[in-house]
Amino acid sequence: MLNIALFGPPGAGKGTQSDFLIKKYNLYYISTGDLLRKEMAEKSKLGMEAQSIIASGGLVSDEIIVQIIEKTITENHGANGFLFDGFPRTYIQAYILEGLMIKLHTSLNCLISLNVPEEVSVERLMNRGLTSGRSDDNEQVIRNRLNEYNEKTLPVLQFYRDKGIYIEVDGTREIDDVHHQITSIITNELSKSLFNIVLFGYPGSGRGSQGKALAKHFGLEYVATGPMLDQEIKQNTPTGKMIKELYENGQLVPDEIVVQLIEKKIAERKDIKGFIFKGFPRTLVQSYILDGLLQKHHSSISQIIEIEVPTLELISRLDARSKTDSCMPYDSSTAKIVKRLQEHESKTIPVIEKYNQLHGVSKVDGVGSFNEVFERMVKEIEKGK
Ligand code: AMP
């Protein structure tokens, strides 16, 4: 997701710049001012409460803003990204935005501040008042709006300076010039943001082979926890020695070890466009870990795909695999195969259900030749990009 907040005093040109940004980057536009005007036009309870405050140029309470913004965001959680105009306008709202982004497993990429001196704002708003039909575009109210901006909204900038995602643009330039400045900021943001896919499916559904091929095709890094653990053992690292001991005692590898390995992989990334995770997260706990790890690196899950294969087909595939050279130790007997399928059913299906509610999980039919499934997968990923 690409999430941007446009910041600046009234009249800085946020609305004008938003028009082109939402088209160019296919973003969902959220202007709290527009949402409030809609509530007022519908004479809703919220609209009636906000009316007199807006008319005087004051700021509507954070409680009202939470209600209108939460509703809009959750109704559009599948969007490519959000463009916020006129929000956050208070320090509290900056925290509210953080919380909302976490809820959607995403984060704000940057806050772009359109800087214009006060007199330019006043002049622009007075001109706009001639045609906008907005009763708050008159000099007295404009002055009040600017006072509110200086007092309550400017401190918001510090929040984003501290986070290191605050970027300034000279808003007094020509509209096209401002476009260009913003476009180059966003291009830079997009090159930083990772495209992360989580691949689900029962054992035998082809996650491994498809995941590797897809990683190659899209220039992503394939992250499979099983082979990562094996590699540590092979390289005889201190972690490898611990894993080996656990394996030998028939114990599960604790999440702490898996987390360290994935964390290392994410931190080491260089010139990587994103990751494909396979075999992780396997449990609800691991799903929280993955969210936290990505968040720490200013990233999030971009797409979740589940490869669907009927159970009988899975069993016959796993059985066939148990008779080949590439047989994994855990594929070697019917009892072990059944155990793995049951593990997936009881531990991983709840994870898929959780993600389905939060982000939506794309289902891909995993029956057919490798190439047929691969083509379906590529199509699904292209759709989500
Ligand atoms: P705008 O269209 O963004 O200029 O907003 C018009 C008016 O709506 C403002 O002067 C405020 O009274 C109110 N408003 C819009 N967004 C917010 C917000 N995030 N917090 C508080 N009040 C807001």
Tab-separated table of C-alpha atoms and ligand atoms in Angstrom:
chain	number	residue	atom	x	y	z
A	1	MET	CA	0.000	0.000	0.000
A	2	LEU	CA	1.048	3.550	-0.629
A	3	ASN	CA	-0.255	5.873	2.075
A	4	ILE	CA	0.411	9.569	1.870
A	5	ALA	CA	-0.767	12.515	3.952
A	6	LEU	CA	-0.865	15.925	2.306
A	7	PHE	CA	-0.249	18.624	4.835
A	8	GLY	CA	-0.364	22.391	4.694
A	9	PRO	CA	-2.420	25.410	5.743
A	10	PRO	CA	-5.851	25.997	4.229
A	11	GLY	CA	-5.308	27.174	0.650
A	12	ALA	CA	-1.935	25.449	0.245
A	13	GLY	CA	-3.243	23.502	-2.763
A	14	LYS	CA	-3.849	20.118	-1.096
A	15	GLY	CA	-7.146	19.554	-2.908
A	16	THR	CA	-5.702	20.522	-6.311
A	17	GLN	CA	-2.690	18.245	-5.917
A	18	SER	CA	-4.876	15.421	-4.620
A	19	ASP	CA	-6.835	15.287	-7.892
A	20	PHE	CA	-3.787	14.261	-9.854
A	21	LEU	CA	-2.268	12.014	-7.168
A	22	ILE	CA	-5.325	9.834	-6.727
A	23	LYS	CA	-5.543	9.239	-10.486
A	24	LYS	CA	-1.849	8.678	-11.022
A	25	TYR	CA	-1.382	6.261	-8.118
A	26	ASN	CA	-4.905	4.860	-7.893
A	27	LEU	CA	-5.297	5.952	-4.273
A	28	TYR	CA	-8.430	6.233	-2.208
A	29	TYR	CA	-8.929	9.895	-1.339
A	30	ILE	CA	-9.897	10.818	2.199
A	31	SER	CA	-10.571	14.465	2.862
A	32	THR	CA	-11.988	14.915	6.332
A	33	GLY	CA	-13.305	18.332	5.227
A	34	ASP	CA	-15.268	16.691	2.359
A	35	LEU	CA	-16.528	13.936	4.644
A	36	LEU	CA	-17.736	16.515	7.153
A	37	ARG	CA	-19.431	18.582	4.433
A	38	LYS	CA	-21.194	15.404	3.280
A	39	GLU	CA	-22.403	14.711	6.820
A	40	MET	CA	-23.668	18.299	7.039
A	41	ALA	CA	-25.477	18.052	3.694
A	42	GLU	CA	-27.149	14.845	4.915
A	43	LYS	CA	-28.012	16.597	8.188
A	44	SER	CA	-26.702	13.576	10.129
A	45	LYS	CA	-26.073	13.782	13.871
A	46	LEU	CA	-22.317	14.158	13.274
A	47	GLY	CA	-22.921	16.780	10.598
A	48	MET	CA	-25.156	18.826	12.877
A	49	GLU	CA	-22.565	18.677	15.655
A	50	ALA	CA	-19.783	19.821	13.324
A	51	GLN	CA	-21.700	22.593	11.554
A	52	SER	CA	-21.220	25.559	13.867
A	53	ILE	CA	-17.563	24.722	14.520
A	54	ILE	CA	-16.768	24.598	10.814
A	55	ALA	CA	-18.688	27.813	10.219
A	56	SER	CA	-16.522	29.622	12.773
A	57	GLY	CA	-13.262	28.181	11.411
A	58	GLY	CA	-12.509	26.005	14.445
A	59	LEU	CA	-11.415	22.388	14.441
A	60	VAL	CA	-14.005	19.679	14.891
A	61	SER	CA	-13.398	17.381	17.882
A	62	ASP	CA	-11.064	14.405	17.497
A	63	GLU	CA	-13.973	12.134	18.550
A	64	ILE	CA	-15.988	13.178	15.497
A	65	ILE	CA	-12.991	12.799	13.213
A	66	VAL	CA	-12.267	9.270	14.497
A	67	GLN	CA	-15.789	8.194	13.720
A	68	ILE	CA	-15.898	9.471	10.153
A	69	ILE	CA	-12.397	8.386	9.249
A	70	GLU	CA	-12.518	4.907	10.783
A	71	LYS	CA	-15.707	4.134	8.898
A	72	THR	CA	-14.236	5.257	5.568
A	73	ILE	CA	-10.958	3.418	6.013
A	74	THR	CA	-12.438	0.107	7.085
A	75	GLU	CA	-14.982	0.228	4.267
A	76	ASN	CA	-12.129	0.629	1.779
A	77	HIS	CA	-9.432	-1.582	3.282
A	78	GLY	CA	-8.793	-3.224	-0.099
A	79	ALA	CA	-7.623	0.071	-1.647
A	80	ASN	CA	-4.232	0.428	-3.303
A	81	GLY	CA	-3.441	3.063	-0.718
A	82	PHE	CA	-4.885	6.166	0.904
A	83	LEU	CA	-4.315	9.827	0.328
A	84	PHE	CA	-5.190	11.903	3.371
A	85	ASP	CA	-6.083	15.545	2.893
A	86	GLY	CA	-6.728	17.661	5.964
A	87	PHE	CA	-5.932	14.799	8.340
A	88	PRO	CA	-4.135	14.535	10.757
A	89	ARG	CA	-4.789	18.069	11.941
A	90	THR	CA	-3.951	17.616	15.635
A	91	TYR	CA	-1.260	15.742	17.545
A	92	ILE	CA	-3.947	13.345	18.786
A	93	GLN	CA	-5.040	12.664	15.221
A	94	ALA	CA	-1.460	11.701	14.343
A	95	TYR	CA	-1.734	8.920	16.935
A	96	ILE	CA	-5.165	7.997	15.633
A	97	LEU	CA	-3.726	7.613	12.144
A	98	GLU	CA	-0.949	5.369	13.489
A	99	GLY	CA	-3.556	3.128	15.115
A	100	LEU	CA	-5.681	2.959	11.984
A	101	MET	CA	-2.680	2.060	9.842
A	102	ILE	CA	-1.665	-0.702	12.268
A	103	LYS	CA	-5.196	-2.059	12.091
A	104	LEU	CA	-4.792	-2.350	8.325
A	105	HIS	CA	-1.295	-3.826	8.726
A	106	THR	CA	0.215	-0.930	6.875
A	107	SER	CA	1.875	2.384	7.666
A	108	LEU	CA	2.032	5.937	6.424
A	109	ASN	CA	4.818	6.258	3.821
A	110	CYS	CA	5.276	9.970	4.226
A	111	LEU	CA	3.703	13.260	5.108
A	112	ILE	CA	4.199	15.844	2.382
A	113	SER	CA	3.915	19.391	3.616
A	114	LEU	CA	2.967	22.086	1.081
A	115	ASN	CA	4.566	25.212	2.479
A	116	VAL	CA	2.976	28.574	1.708
A	117	PRO	CA	3.184	31.847	3.664
A	118	GLU	CA	0.078	32.992	5.481
A	119	GLU	CA	-0.684	35.903	3.139
A	120	VAL	CA	-0.625	33.599	0.108
A	121	SER	CA	-3.129	31.286	1.854
A	122	VAL	CA	-5.454	34.177	2.638
A	123	GLU	CA	-5.302	35.533	-0.898
A	124	ARG	CA	-5.968	32.115	-2.460
A	125	LEU	CA	-8.858	31.350	-0.113
A	126	MET	CA	-10.453	34.761	-0.697
A	127	ASN	CA	-10.285	34.085	-4.450
A	128	ARG	CA	-11.660	30.594	-3.971
A	129	GLY	CA	-14.479	32.065	-1.881
A	130	LEU	CA	-15.746	33.893	-4.977
A	131	THR	CA	-16.679	30.554	-6.594
A	132	SER	CA	-16.435	27.738	-3.991
A	133	GLY	CA	-19.759	28.421	-2.326
A	134	ARG	CA	-18.056	27.550	0.973
A	135	SER	CA	-19.259	29.820	3.750
A	136	ASP	CA	-15.934	29.328	5.573
A	137	ASP	CA	-13.985	30.931	2.692
A	138	ASN	CA	-14.399	34.515	3.988
A	139	GLU	CA	-11.709	36.657	5.571
A	140	GLN	CA	-12.796	36.460	9.214
A	141	VAL	CA	-13.223	32.697	9.167
A	142	ILE	CA	-10.055	32.265	7.092
A	143	ARG	CA	-8.060	34.073	9.792
A	144	ASN	CA	-9.581	31.782	12.424
A	145	ARG	CA	-8.742	28.713	10.353
A	146	LEU	CA	-5.152	29.883	10.042
A	147	ASN	CA	-4.964	30.512	13.800
A	148	GLU	CA	-6.192	26.995	14.447
A	149	TYR	CA	-3.631	25.747	11.960
A	150	ASN	CA	-0.757	27.552	13.653
A	151	GLU	CA	-1.815	26.529	17.132
A	152	LYS	CA	-3.074	22.971	16.753
A	153	THR	CA	-1.965	21.650	13.389
A	154	LEU	CA	1.646	22.825	13.057
A	155	PRO	CA	2.762	20.756	16.094
A	156	VAL	CA	1.770	17.646	14.088
A	157	LEU	CA	4.864	18.203	11.947
A	158	GLN	CA	7.136	17.354	14.856
A	159	PHE	CA	5.475	13.961	15.138
A	160	TYR	CA	6.466	13.162	11.567
A	161	ARG	CA	9.901	14.784	11.828
A	162	ASP	CA	10.580	12.442	14.739
A	163	LYS	CA	9.408	9.505	12.658
A	164	GLY	CA	11.654	10.634	9.801
A	165	ILE	CA	8.875	10.675	7.207
A	166	TYR	CA	8.291	14.414	6.909
A	167	ILE	CA	9.018	15.999	3.520
A	168	GLU	CA	8.601	19.639	2.508
A	169	VAL	CA	7.513	21.026	-0.833
A	170	ASP	CA	7.405	24.665	-1.893
A	171	GLY	CA	3.672	25.213	-2.387
A	172	THR	CA	4.016	28.703	-3.867
A	173	ARG	CA	5.309	27.310	-7.178
A	174	GLU	CA	3.189	26.704	-10.285
A	175	ILE	CA	0.743	23.778	-9.991
A	176	ASP	CA	2.725	21.666	-12.497
A	177	ASP	CA	5.955	22.339	-10.709
A	178	VAL	CA	4.452	21.199	-7.396
A	179	HIS	CA	3.158	18.067	-9.219
A	180	HIS	CA	6.695	17.248	-10.271
A	181	GLN	CA	8.130	17.722	-6.818
A	182	ILE	CA	5.492	15.441	-5.314
A	183	THR	CA	5.882	12.823	-8.053
A	184	SER	CA	9.593	12.528	-7.444
A	185	ILE	CA	8.992	12.095	-3.695
A	186	ILE	CA	6.475	9.329	-4.351
A	187	THR	CA	8.683	7.597	-6.937
A	188	ASN	CA	11.373	7.492	-4.300
A	189	GLU	CA	8.902	6.111	-1.742
A	190	LEU	CA	7.717	3.420	-4.123
A	191	SER	CA	11.255	2.285	-4.778
A	192	LYS	CA	11.713	1.895	-1.004
A	193	SER	CA	8.525	0.013	-0.333
A	194	LEU	CA	8.673	-3.738	-0.537
A	195	PHE	CA	6.160	-5.982	-2.203
A	196	ASN	CA	5.570	-8.857	0.201
A	197	ILE	CA	3.591	-11.970	-0.550
A	198	VAL	CA	2.552	-14.636	1.921
A	199	LEU	CA	1.930	-17.987	0.296
A	200	PHE	CA	-0.420	-20.450	1.961
A	201	GLY	CA	-1.581	-23.899	1.046
A	202	TYR	CA	-1.635	-27.394	2.466
A	203	PRO	CA	1.566	-29.436	2.343
A	204	GLY	CA	1.719	-30.836	-1.179
A	205	SER	CA	-0.144	-27.902	-2.731
A	206	GLY	CA	2.984	-26.760	-4.576
A	207	ARG	CA	3.828	-23.722	-2.408
A	208	GLY	CA	7.550	-24.465	-2.462
A	209	SER	CA	8.020	-24.960	-6.192
A	210	GLN	CA	5.607	-22.163	-7.123
A	211	GLY	CA	7.078	-19.827	-4.506
A	212	LYS	CA	10.621	-20.260	-5.822
A	213	ALA	CA	9.566	-19.753	-9.450
A	214	LEU	CA	7.447	-16.715	-8.581
A	215	ALA	CA	10.282	-15.167	-6.589
A	216	LYS	CA	12.519	-15.465	-9.646
A	217	HIS	CA	9.862	-14.120	-11.993
A	218	PHE	CA	9.096	-11.030	-9.881
A	219	GLY	CA	12.591	-10.404	-8.517
A	220	LEU	CA	11.527	-11.180	-4.941
A	221	GLU	CA	13.435	-12.996	-2.220
A	222	TYR	CA	12.056	-16.431	-1.377
A	223	VAL	CA	11.846	-16.968	2.374
A	224	ALA	CA	11.092	-20.516	3.482
A	225	THR	CA	11.740	-21.217	7.129
A	226	GLY	CA	12.375	-24.975	6.721
A	227	PRO	CA	15.367	-24.616	4.342
A	228	MET	CA	16.658	-21.665	6.410
A	229	LEU	CA	16.863	-23.914	9.469
A	230	ASP	CA	18.530	-26.670	7.416
A	231	GLN	CA	21.115	-24.213	6.154
A	232	GLU	CA	22.051	-23.174	9.678
A	233	ILE	CA	22.626	-26.847	10.502
A	234	LYS	CA	24.692	-27.349	7.354
A	235	GLN	CA	26.850	-24.311	8.094
A	236	ASN	CA	27.238	-25.538	11.648
A	237	THR	CA	26.512	-22.085	13.095
A	238	PRO	CA	25.792	-21.783	16.837
A	239	THR	CA	22.079	-21.507	15.972
A	240	GLY	CA	22.470	-24.534	13.668
A	241	LYS	CA	23.872	-26.577	16.535
A	242	MET	CA	20.909	-25.668	18.713
A	243	ILE	CA	18.446	-26.547	15.949
A	244	LYS	CA	20.145	-29.895	15.378
A	245	GLU	CA	19.853	-30.769	19.041
A	246	LEU	CA	16.169	-29.871	19.042
A	247	TYR	CA	15.559	-31.967	15.904
A	248	GLU	CA	17.375	-34.919	17.444
A	249	ASN	CA	15.201	-34.714	20.545
A	250	GLY	CA	12.098	-34.528	18.365
A	251	GLN	CA	11.321	-31.015	19.639
A	252	LEU	CA	9.888	-28.078	17.709
A	253	VAL	CA	12.160	-25.170	16.872
A	254	PRO	CA	10.996	-22.284	19.079
A	255	ASP	CA	9.689	-19.084	17.493
A	256	GLU	CA	12.615	-17.105	18.942
A	257	ILE	CA	15.018	-18.875	16.586
A	258	VAL	CA	12.766	-18.587	13.543
A	259	VAL	CA	12.245	-14.883	14.244
A	260	GLN	CA	15.977	-14.233	14.435
A	261	LEU	CA	16.570	-15.907	11.097
A	262	ILE	CA	13.779	-14.045	9.330
A	263	GLU	CA	14.822	-10.782	10.917
A	264	LYS	CA	18.357	-11.319	9.622
A	265	LYS	CA	17.017	-12.019	6.149
A	266	ILE	CA	14.871	-8.866	6.098
A	267	ALA	CA	17.640	-6.673	7.496
A	268	GLU	CA	20.199	-8.005	5.010
A	269	ARG	CA	18.046	-7.167	2.001
A	270	LYS	CA	19.799	-5.278	-0.745
A	271	ASP	CA	18.216	-4.232	-4.044
A	272	ILE	CA	15.295	-6.484	-3.248
A	273	LYS	CA	11.779	-5.610	-4.324
A	274	GLY	CA	10.144	-7.702	-1.633
A	275	PHE	CA	9.722	-11.162	-0.163
A	276	ILE	CA	7.678	-14.283	-0.727
A	277	PHE	CA	7.074	-16.041	2.576
A	278	LYS	CA	6.394	-19.753	2.500
A	279	GLY	CA	5.817	-21.895	5.572
A	280	PHE	CA	5.707	-18.785	7.761
A	281	PRO	CA	3.511	-17.694	9.468
A	282	ARG	CA	2.262	-21.111	10.478
A	283	THR	CA	0.532	-20.117	13.716
A	284	LEU	CA	-1.390	-17.088	14.968
A	285	VAL	CA	1.596	-16.132	17.123
A	286	GLN	CA	3.839	-16.202	14.052
A	287	SER	CA	1.357	-14.033	12.145
A	288	TYR	CA	1.793	-11.333	14.782
A	289	ILE	CA	5.547	-11.790	14.595
A	290	LEU	CA	5.564	-11.300	10.829
A	291	ASP	CA	3.417	-8.162	11.084
A	292	GLY	CA	5.765	-6.803	13.720
A	293	LEU	CA	8.912	-7.652	11.769
A	294	LEU	CA	7.652	-6.000	8.590
A	295	GLN	CA	6.361	-2.983	10.478
A	296	LYS	CA	9.790	-2.553	12.032
A	297	HIS	CA	11.194	-2.266	8.521
A	298	HIS	CA	8.443	0.184	7.482
A	299	SER	CA	6.814	-2.487	5.416
A	300	SER	CA	3.734	-4.691	5.466
A	301	ILE	CA	2.101	-7.652	3.756
A	302	SER	CA	1.041	-6.682	0.244
A	303	GLN	CA	-0.743	-9.820	-0.846
A	304	ILE	CA	-1.794	-13.181	0.560
A	305	ILE	CA	-2.401	-16.145	-1.692
A	306	GLU	CA	-3.706	-19.568	-0.836
A	307	ILE	CA	-3.132	-22.409	-3.292
A	308	GLU	CA	-6.130	-24.697	-3.187
A	309	VAL	CA	-5.840	-28.420	-3.902
A	310	PRO	CA	-8.446	-31.059	-2.949
A	311	THR	CA	-7.424	-33.318	-0.055
A	312	LEU	CA	-7.321	-36.563	-2.039
A	313	GLU	CA	-5.044	-34.985	-4.621
A	314	LEU	CA	-2.776	-33.707	-1.790
A	315	ILE	CA	-2.482	-37.171	-0.272
A	316	SER	CA	-1.669	-38.744	-3.604
A	317	ARG	CA	0.966	-36.059	-4.326
A	318	LEU	CA	2.593	-36.447	-0.898
A	319	ASP	CA	2.498	-40.216	-1.219
A	320	ALA	CA	4.166	-40.017	-4.648
A	321	ARG	CA	6.791	-37.657	-3.236
A	322	SER	CA	7.511	-40.068	-0.382
A	323	LYS	CA	8.727	-42.555	-2.982
A	324	THR	CA	11.139	-40.205	-4.758
A	325	ASP	CA	14.654	-38.973	-4.009
A	326	SER	CA	13.363	-35.568	-2.931
A	327	CYS	CA	11.433	-37.264	-0.146
A	328	MET	CA	11.535	-35.115	2.988
A	329	PRO	CA	11.895	-36.918	6.338
A	330	TYR	CA	8.387	-35.743	7.217
A	331	ASP	CA	6.844	-37.230	4.050
A	332	SER	CA	8.086	-40.743	4.665
A	333	SER	CA	5.033	-42.474	6.092
A	334	THR	CA	1.254	-42.190	5.838
A	335	ALA	CA	1.020	-41.385	9.537
A	336	LYS	CA	3.481	-38.494	9.127
A	337	ILE	CA	1.655	-37.161	6.073
A	338	VAL	CA	-1.675	-37.205	7.902
A	339	LYS	CA	-0.063	-35.492	10.914
A	340	ARG	CA	1.212	-32.657	8.706
A	341	LEU	CA	-2.161	-32.153	7.083
A	342	GLN	CA	-3.785	-32.083	10.521
A	343	GLU	CA	-1.214	-29.579	11.806
A	344	HIS	CA	-2.024	-27.304	8.900
A	345	GLU	CA	-5.740	-27.684	9.516
A	346	SER	CA	-5.589	-26.884	13.215
A	347	LYS	CA	-2.823	-24.245	13.360
A	348	THR	CA	-2.534	-22.570	9.974
A	349	ILE	CA	-6.145	-22.446	8.785
A	350	PRO	CA	-7.015	-20.020	11.650
A	351	VAL	CA	-4.174	-17.789	10.433
A	352	ILE	CA	-5.623	-17.775	6.914
A	353	GLU	CA	-9.052	-16.971	8.347
A	354	LYS	CA	-7.613	-14.078	10.328
A	355	TYR	CA	-5.915	-12.667	7.227
A	356	ASN	CA	-9.051	-13.223	5.201
A	357	GLN	CA	-10.990	-10.969	7.533
A	358	LEU	CA	-8.276	-8.334	7.653
A	359	HIS	CA	-6.917	-8.105	4.131
A	360	GLY	CA	-8.664	-10.704	2.006
A	361	VAL	CA	-6.861	-13.823	0.809
A	362	SER	CA	-6.737	-14.586	-2.925
A	363	LYS	CA	-7.443	-18.213	-3.731
A	364	VAL	CA	-5.703	-19.846	-6.645
A	365	ASP	CA	-6.665	-23.237	-8.048
A	366	GLY	CA	-3.598	-25.462	-7.577
A	367	VAL	CA	-4.805	-28.346	-9.733
A	368	GLY	CA	-3.161	-28.766	-13.120
A	369	SER	CA	0.343	-28.742	-14.534
A	370	PHE	CA	3.086	-26.647	-12.908
A	371	ASN	CA	2.885	-24.103	-15.726
A	372	GLU	CA	-0.883	-23.816	-15.596
A	373	VAL	CA	-0.797	-23.084	-11.870
A	374	PHE	CA	2.178	-20.744	-12.318
A	375	GLU	CA	0.281	-18.703	-14.912
A	376	ARG	CA	-2.718	-18.402	-12.591
A	377	MET	CA	-0.428	-17.278	-9.786
A	378	VAL	CA	1.305	-14.662	-11.945
A	379	LYS	CA	-2.065	-13.276	-13.037
A	380	GLU	CA	-3.240	-13.041	-9.419
A	381	ILE	CA	-0.063	-11.251	-8.331
A	382	GLU	CA	-0.209	-8.821	-11.264
A	383	LYS	CA	-3.738	-7.925	-10.167
A	384	GLY	CA	-2.544	-7.068	-6.676
A	385	LYS	CA	0.478	-4.983	-7.706
B	1	AMP	P1	-10.988	21.551	4.786
B	1	AMP	O1	-11.960	21.207	3.707
B	1	AMP	O2	-9.947	20.478	4.955
B	1	AMP	O3	-10.409	22.912	4.659
B	1	AMP	O4	-11.835	21.511	6.175
B	1	AMP	C1	-12.879	22.418	6.452
B	1	AMP	C2	-13.197	22.453	7.928
B	1	AMP	O5	-13.594	21.139	8.367
B	1	AMP	C3	-12.032	22.830	8.827
B	1	AMP	O6	-11.876	24.228	8.956
B	1	AMP	C4	-12.440	22.175	10.156
B	1	AMP	O7	-13.442	22.925	10.797
B	1	AMP	C5	-13.099	20.897	9.688
B	1	AMP	N1	-12.098	19.786	9.611
B	1	AMP	C6	-11.696	19.155	8.481
B	1	AMP	N2	-10.798	18.176	8.764
B	1	AMP	C7	-10.612	18.217	10.102
B	1	AMP	C8	-9.808	17.473	11.006
B	1	AMP	N3	-8.988	16.494	10.594
B	1	AMP	N4	-9.881	17.761	12.331
B	1	AMP	C9	-10.699	18.732	12.787
B	1	AMP	N5	-11.476	19.476	11.977
B	1	AMP	C10	-11.454	19.233	10.650
